[in-house]
GROMACS .gro file of C-alpha atoms in nm:
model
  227
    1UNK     CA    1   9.049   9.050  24.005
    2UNK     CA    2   8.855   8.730  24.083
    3UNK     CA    3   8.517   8.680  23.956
    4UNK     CA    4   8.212   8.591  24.171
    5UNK     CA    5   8.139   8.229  24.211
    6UNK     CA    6   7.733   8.318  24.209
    7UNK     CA    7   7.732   8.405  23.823
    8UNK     CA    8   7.957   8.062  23.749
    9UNK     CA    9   7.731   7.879  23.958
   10UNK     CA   10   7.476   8.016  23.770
   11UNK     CA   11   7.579   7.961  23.410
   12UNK     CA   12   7.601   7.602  23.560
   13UNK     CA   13   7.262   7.576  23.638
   14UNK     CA   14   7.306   7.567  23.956
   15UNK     CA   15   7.024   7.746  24.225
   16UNK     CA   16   7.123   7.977  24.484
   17UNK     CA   17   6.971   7.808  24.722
   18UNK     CA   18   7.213   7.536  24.676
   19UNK     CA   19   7.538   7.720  24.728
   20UNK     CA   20   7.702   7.762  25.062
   21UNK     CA   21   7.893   8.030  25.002
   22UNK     CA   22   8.268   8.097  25.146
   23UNK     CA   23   8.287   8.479  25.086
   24UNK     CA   24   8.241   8.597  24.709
   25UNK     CA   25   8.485   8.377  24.548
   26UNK     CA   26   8.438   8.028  24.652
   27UNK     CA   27   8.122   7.798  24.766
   28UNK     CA   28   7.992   7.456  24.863
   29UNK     CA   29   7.737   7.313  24.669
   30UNK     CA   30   7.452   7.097  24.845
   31UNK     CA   31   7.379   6.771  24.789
   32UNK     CA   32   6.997   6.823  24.698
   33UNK     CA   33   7.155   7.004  24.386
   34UNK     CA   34   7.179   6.674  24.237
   35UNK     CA   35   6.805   6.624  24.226
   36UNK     CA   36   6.736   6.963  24.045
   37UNK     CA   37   6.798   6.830  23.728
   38UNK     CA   38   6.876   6.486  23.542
   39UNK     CA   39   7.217   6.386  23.491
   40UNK     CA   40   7.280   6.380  23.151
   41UNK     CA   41   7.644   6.495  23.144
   42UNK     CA   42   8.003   6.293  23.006
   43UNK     CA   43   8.287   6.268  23.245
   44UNK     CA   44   8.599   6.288  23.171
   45UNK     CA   45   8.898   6.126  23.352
   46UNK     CA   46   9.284   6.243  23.357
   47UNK     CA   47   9.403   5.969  23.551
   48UNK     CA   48   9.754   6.007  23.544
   49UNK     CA   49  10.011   6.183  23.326
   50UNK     CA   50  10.390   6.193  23.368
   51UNK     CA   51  10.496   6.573  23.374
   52UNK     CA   52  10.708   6.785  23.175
   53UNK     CA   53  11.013   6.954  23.330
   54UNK     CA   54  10.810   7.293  23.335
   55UNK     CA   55  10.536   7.123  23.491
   56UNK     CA   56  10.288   7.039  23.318
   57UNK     CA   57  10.041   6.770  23.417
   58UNK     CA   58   9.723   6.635  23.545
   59UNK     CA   59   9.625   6.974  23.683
   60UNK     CA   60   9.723   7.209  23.384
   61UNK     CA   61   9.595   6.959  23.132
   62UNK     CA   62   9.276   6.939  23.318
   63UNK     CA   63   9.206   7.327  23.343
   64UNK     CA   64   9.312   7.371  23.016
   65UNK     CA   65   9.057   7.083  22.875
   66UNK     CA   66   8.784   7.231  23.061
   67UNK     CA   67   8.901   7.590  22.914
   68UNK     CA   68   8.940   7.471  22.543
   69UNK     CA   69   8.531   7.263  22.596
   70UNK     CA   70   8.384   7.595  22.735
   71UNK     CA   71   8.560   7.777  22.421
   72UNK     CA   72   8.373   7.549  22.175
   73UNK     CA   73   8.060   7.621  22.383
   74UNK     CA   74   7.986   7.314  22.581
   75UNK     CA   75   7.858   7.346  23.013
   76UNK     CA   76   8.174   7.219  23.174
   77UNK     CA   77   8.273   7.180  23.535
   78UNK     CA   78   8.645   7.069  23.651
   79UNK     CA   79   8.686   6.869  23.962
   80UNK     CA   80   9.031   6.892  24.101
   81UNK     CA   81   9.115   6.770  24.451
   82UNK     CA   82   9.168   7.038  24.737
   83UNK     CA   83   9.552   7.056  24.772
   84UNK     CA   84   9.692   6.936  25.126
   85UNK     CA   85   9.920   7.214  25.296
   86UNK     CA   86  10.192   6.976  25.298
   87UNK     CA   87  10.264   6.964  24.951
   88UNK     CA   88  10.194   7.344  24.945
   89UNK     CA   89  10.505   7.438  25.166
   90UNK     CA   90  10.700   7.131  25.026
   91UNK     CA   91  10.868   7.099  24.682
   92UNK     CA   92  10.572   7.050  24.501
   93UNK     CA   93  10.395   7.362  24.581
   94UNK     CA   94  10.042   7.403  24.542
   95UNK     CA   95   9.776   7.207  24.338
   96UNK     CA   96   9.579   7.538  24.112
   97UNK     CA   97   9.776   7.500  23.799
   98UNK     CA   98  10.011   7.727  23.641
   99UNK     CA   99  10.048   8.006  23.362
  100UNK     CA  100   9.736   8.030  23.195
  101UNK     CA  101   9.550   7.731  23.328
  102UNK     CA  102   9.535   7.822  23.675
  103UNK     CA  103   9.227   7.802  23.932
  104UNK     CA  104   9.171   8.120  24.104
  105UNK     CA  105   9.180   8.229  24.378
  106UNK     CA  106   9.466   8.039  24.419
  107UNK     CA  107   9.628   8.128  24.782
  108UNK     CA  108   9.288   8.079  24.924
  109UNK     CA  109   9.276   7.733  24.729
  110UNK     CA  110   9.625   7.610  24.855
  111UNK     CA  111   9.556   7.798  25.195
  112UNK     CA  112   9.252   7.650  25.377
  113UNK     CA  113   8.995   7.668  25.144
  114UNK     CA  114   8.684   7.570  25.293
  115UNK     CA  115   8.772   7.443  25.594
  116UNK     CA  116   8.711   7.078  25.468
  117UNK     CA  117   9.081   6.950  25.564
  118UNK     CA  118   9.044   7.123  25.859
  119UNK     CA  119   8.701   6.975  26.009
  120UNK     CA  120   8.874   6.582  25.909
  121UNK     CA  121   9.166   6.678  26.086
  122UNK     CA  122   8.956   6.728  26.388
  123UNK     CA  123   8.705   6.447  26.312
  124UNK     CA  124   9.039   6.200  26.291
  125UNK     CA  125   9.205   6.361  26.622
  126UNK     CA  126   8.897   6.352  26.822
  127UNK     CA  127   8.857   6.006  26.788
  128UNK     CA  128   9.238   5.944  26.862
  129UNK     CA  129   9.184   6.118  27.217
  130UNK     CA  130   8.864   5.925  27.295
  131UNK     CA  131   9.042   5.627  27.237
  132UNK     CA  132   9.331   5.705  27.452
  133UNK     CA  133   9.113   5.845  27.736
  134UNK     CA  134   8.916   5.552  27.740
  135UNK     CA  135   9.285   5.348  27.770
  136UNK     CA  136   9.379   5.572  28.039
  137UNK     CA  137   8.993   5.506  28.215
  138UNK     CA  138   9.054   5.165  28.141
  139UNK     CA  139   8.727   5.119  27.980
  140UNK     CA  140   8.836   5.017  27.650
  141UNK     CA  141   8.883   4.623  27.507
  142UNK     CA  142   9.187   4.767  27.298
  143UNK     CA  143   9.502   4.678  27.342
  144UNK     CA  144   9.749   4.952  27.398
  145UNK     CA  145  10.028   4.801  27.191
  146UNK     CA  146   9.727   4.687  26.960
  147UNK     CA  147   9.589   5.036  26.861
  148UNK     CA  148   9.661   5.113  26.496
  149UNK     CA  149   9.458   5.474  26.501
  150UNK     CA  150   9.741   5.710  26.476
  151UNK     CA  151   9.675   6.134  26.476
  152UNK     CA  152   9.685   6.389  26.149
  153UNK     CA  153   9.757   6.702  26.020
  154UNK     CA  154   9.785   6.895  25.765
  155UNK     CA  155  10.126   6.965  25.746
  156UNK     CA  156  10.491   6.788  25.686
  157UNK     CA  157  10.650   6.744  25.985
  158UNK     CA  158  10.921   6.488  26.009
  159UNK     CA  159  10.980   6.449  26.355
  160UNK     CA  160  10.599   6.358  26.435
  161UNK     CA  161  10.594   6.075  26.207
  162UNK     CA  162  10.678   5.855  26.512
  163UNK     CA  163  10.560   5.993  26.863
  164UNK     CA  164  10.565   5.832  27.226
  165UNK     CA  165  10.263   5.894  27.407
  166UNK     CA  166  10.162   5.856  27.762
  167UNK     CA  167  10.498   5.898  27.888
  168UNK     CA  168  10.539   5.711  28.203
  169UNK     CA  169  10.162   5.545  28.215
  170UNK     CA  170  10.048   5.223  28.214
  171UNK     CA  171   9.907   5.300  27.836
  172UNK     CA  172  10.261   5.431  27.700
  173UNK     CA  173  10.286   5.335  27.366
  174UNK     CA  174  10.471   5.445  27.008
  175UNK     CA  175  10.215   5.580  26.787
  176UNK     CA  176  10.214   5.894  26.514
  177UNK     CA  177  10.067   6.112  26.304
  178UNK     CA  178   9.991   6.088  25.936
  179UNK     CA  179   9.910   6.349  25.682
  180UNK     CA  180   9.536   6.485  25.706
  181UNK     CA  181   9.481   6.331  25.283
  182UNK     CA  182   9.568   5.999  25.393
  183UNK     CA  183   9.328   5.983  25.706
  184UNK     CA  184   9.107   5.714  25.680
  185UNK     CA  185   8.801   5.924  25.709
  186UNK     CA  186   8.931   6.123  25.390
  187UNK     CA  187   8.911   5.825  25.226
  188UNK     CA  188   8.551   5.775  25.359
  189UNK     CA  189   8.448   6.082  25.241
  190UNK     CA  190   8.498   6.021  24.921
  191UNK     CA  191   8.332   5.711  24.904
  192UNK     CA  192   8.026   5.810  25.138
  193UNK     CA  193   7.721   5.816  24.902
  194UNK     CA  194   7.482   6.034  25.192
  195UNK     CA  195   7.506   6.121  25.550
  196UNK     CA  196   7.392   5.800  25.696
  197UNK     CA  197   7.631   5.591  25.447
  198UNK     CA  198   7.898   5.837  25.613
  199UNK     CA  199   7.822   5.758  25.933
  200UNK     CA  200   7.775   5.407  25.864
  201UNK     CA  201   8.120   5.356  25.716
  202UNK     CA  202   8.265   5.587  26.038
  203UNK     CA  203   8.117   5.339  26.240
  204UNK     CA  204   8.283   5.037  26.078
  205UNK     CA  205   8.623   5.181  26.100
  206UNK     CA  206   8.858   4.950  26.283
  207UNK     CA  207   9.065   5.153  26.491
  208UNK     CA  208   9.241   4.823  26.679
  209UNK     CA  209   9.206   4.450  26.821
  210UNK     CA  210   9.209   4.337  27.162
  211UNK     CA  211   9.473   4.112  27.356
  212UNK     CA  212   9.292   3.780  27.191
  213UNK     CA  213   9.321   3.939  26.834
  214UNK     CA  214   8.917   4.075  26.800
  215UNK     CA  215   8.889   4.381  26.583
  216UNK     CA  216   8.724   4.704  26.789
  217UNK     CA  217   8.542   4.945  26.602
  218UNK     CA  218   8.479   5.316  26.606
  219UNK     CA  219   8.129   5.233  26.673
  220UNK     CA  220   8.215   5.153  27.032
  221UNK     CA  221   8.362   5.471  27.167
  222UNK     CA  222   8.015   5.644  27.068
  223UNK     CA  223   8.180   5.965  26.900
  224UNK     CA  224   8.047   5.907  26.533
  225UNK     CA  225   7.750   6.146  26.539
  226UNK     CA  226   8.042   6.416  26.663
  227UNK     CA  227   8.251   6.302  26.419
   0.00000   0.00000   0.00000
């Protein structure tokens, strides 16, 4: 049985009218939450930690901080990273923990979650068509042997690490796809401090350089605001 993520939200101080909820067990919360109230709080940072045989590491000793704080009586939150599906289906398994420091529910966790993976997989691969309909146009300053924007997904799968697209055309080239966690605008996202710093930094990606060596930007295929 998994408890409602209202009532935790709640006990965090958290408004309802801040949560965007993903059925009963699992919400966003909105950025204006962060105004509500002053931030007074002490983080905490497990940086790194070798793991036992069994397991143990970064994730277990995490939950099982934040478990051992609430027992004392202190307002704690944990902030783990979403786990990539890779992993999941890969030796490693999934990223909620294990035995009795586990985040629940955890197949929705490992599985999807909120869609967030999912909506920067499609961010990443609709800029990676623009580009290479804009080659095929002939409209673009890139390069085609000069493009460094590759595709994603969330999954490992060996035999798309190195691709050949464009078959036959004029823009054939070698290219590939990357996991979804290491996409560029993953790494954006973290660092994005609002919505226009996000766009801002979207804008400023360099997705290639031209024959004479200029950088081209994102900004210039005009599919940031989509994005």
């Amino acid at each position: 049985m998994h408890p409602d993520i209202s009532p935790i939200a709640a006990d965090l101080g958290i408004a309802p009218e801040h949560l965007i909820l993903h059925g009963p067990h699992m919400a966003k919360v909105s950025l204006k939450a962060l105004h509500d109230k002053p931030q007074r709080g002490k983080l905490i940072l497990v940086s790194a930690i070798t793991p036992t045989p069994a397991g143990e590491g970064k994730t277990t000793v995490s939950i099982g901080l934040s478990q051992g704080l609430k027992k004392i009586g202190k307002s704690v939150a944990l902030a783990l990273r979403q786990p990539s599906m890779g992993p999941v289906f890969g030796r490693k398994g999934g990223a909620t923990g294990g035995g009795k420091s586990t985040v629940r529910p955890a197949h929705s966790i490992n599985l999807h979650f909120t869609g967030d993976f999912h909506a920067i997989t499609c961010a990443h691969n609709l800029l990676s068509a623009v580009i290479d309909n804009q080659l095929f146009l002939g409209e673009a300053r890139l390069s085609p042997e000069r493009v460094l924007w590759k595709r994603v997904m969330d999954m490992n799968d060996r035999a798309l690490r190195i691709v050949r697209t464009a078959v036959g055309k004029p823009t054939e080239r070698i290219t590939g796809f990357d996991i979804t966690a290491a996409s560029e605008i993953m790494a954006i996202m973290c660092l994005a401090e609002s919505l226009p710093d996000l766009r801002h930094r979207l804008e400023r990606i360099v997705v290639g350089f031209t024959a004479e060596g200029d950088p081209v930007y994102a900004k210039e295929f005009r599919v940031t605001g989509a994005m």
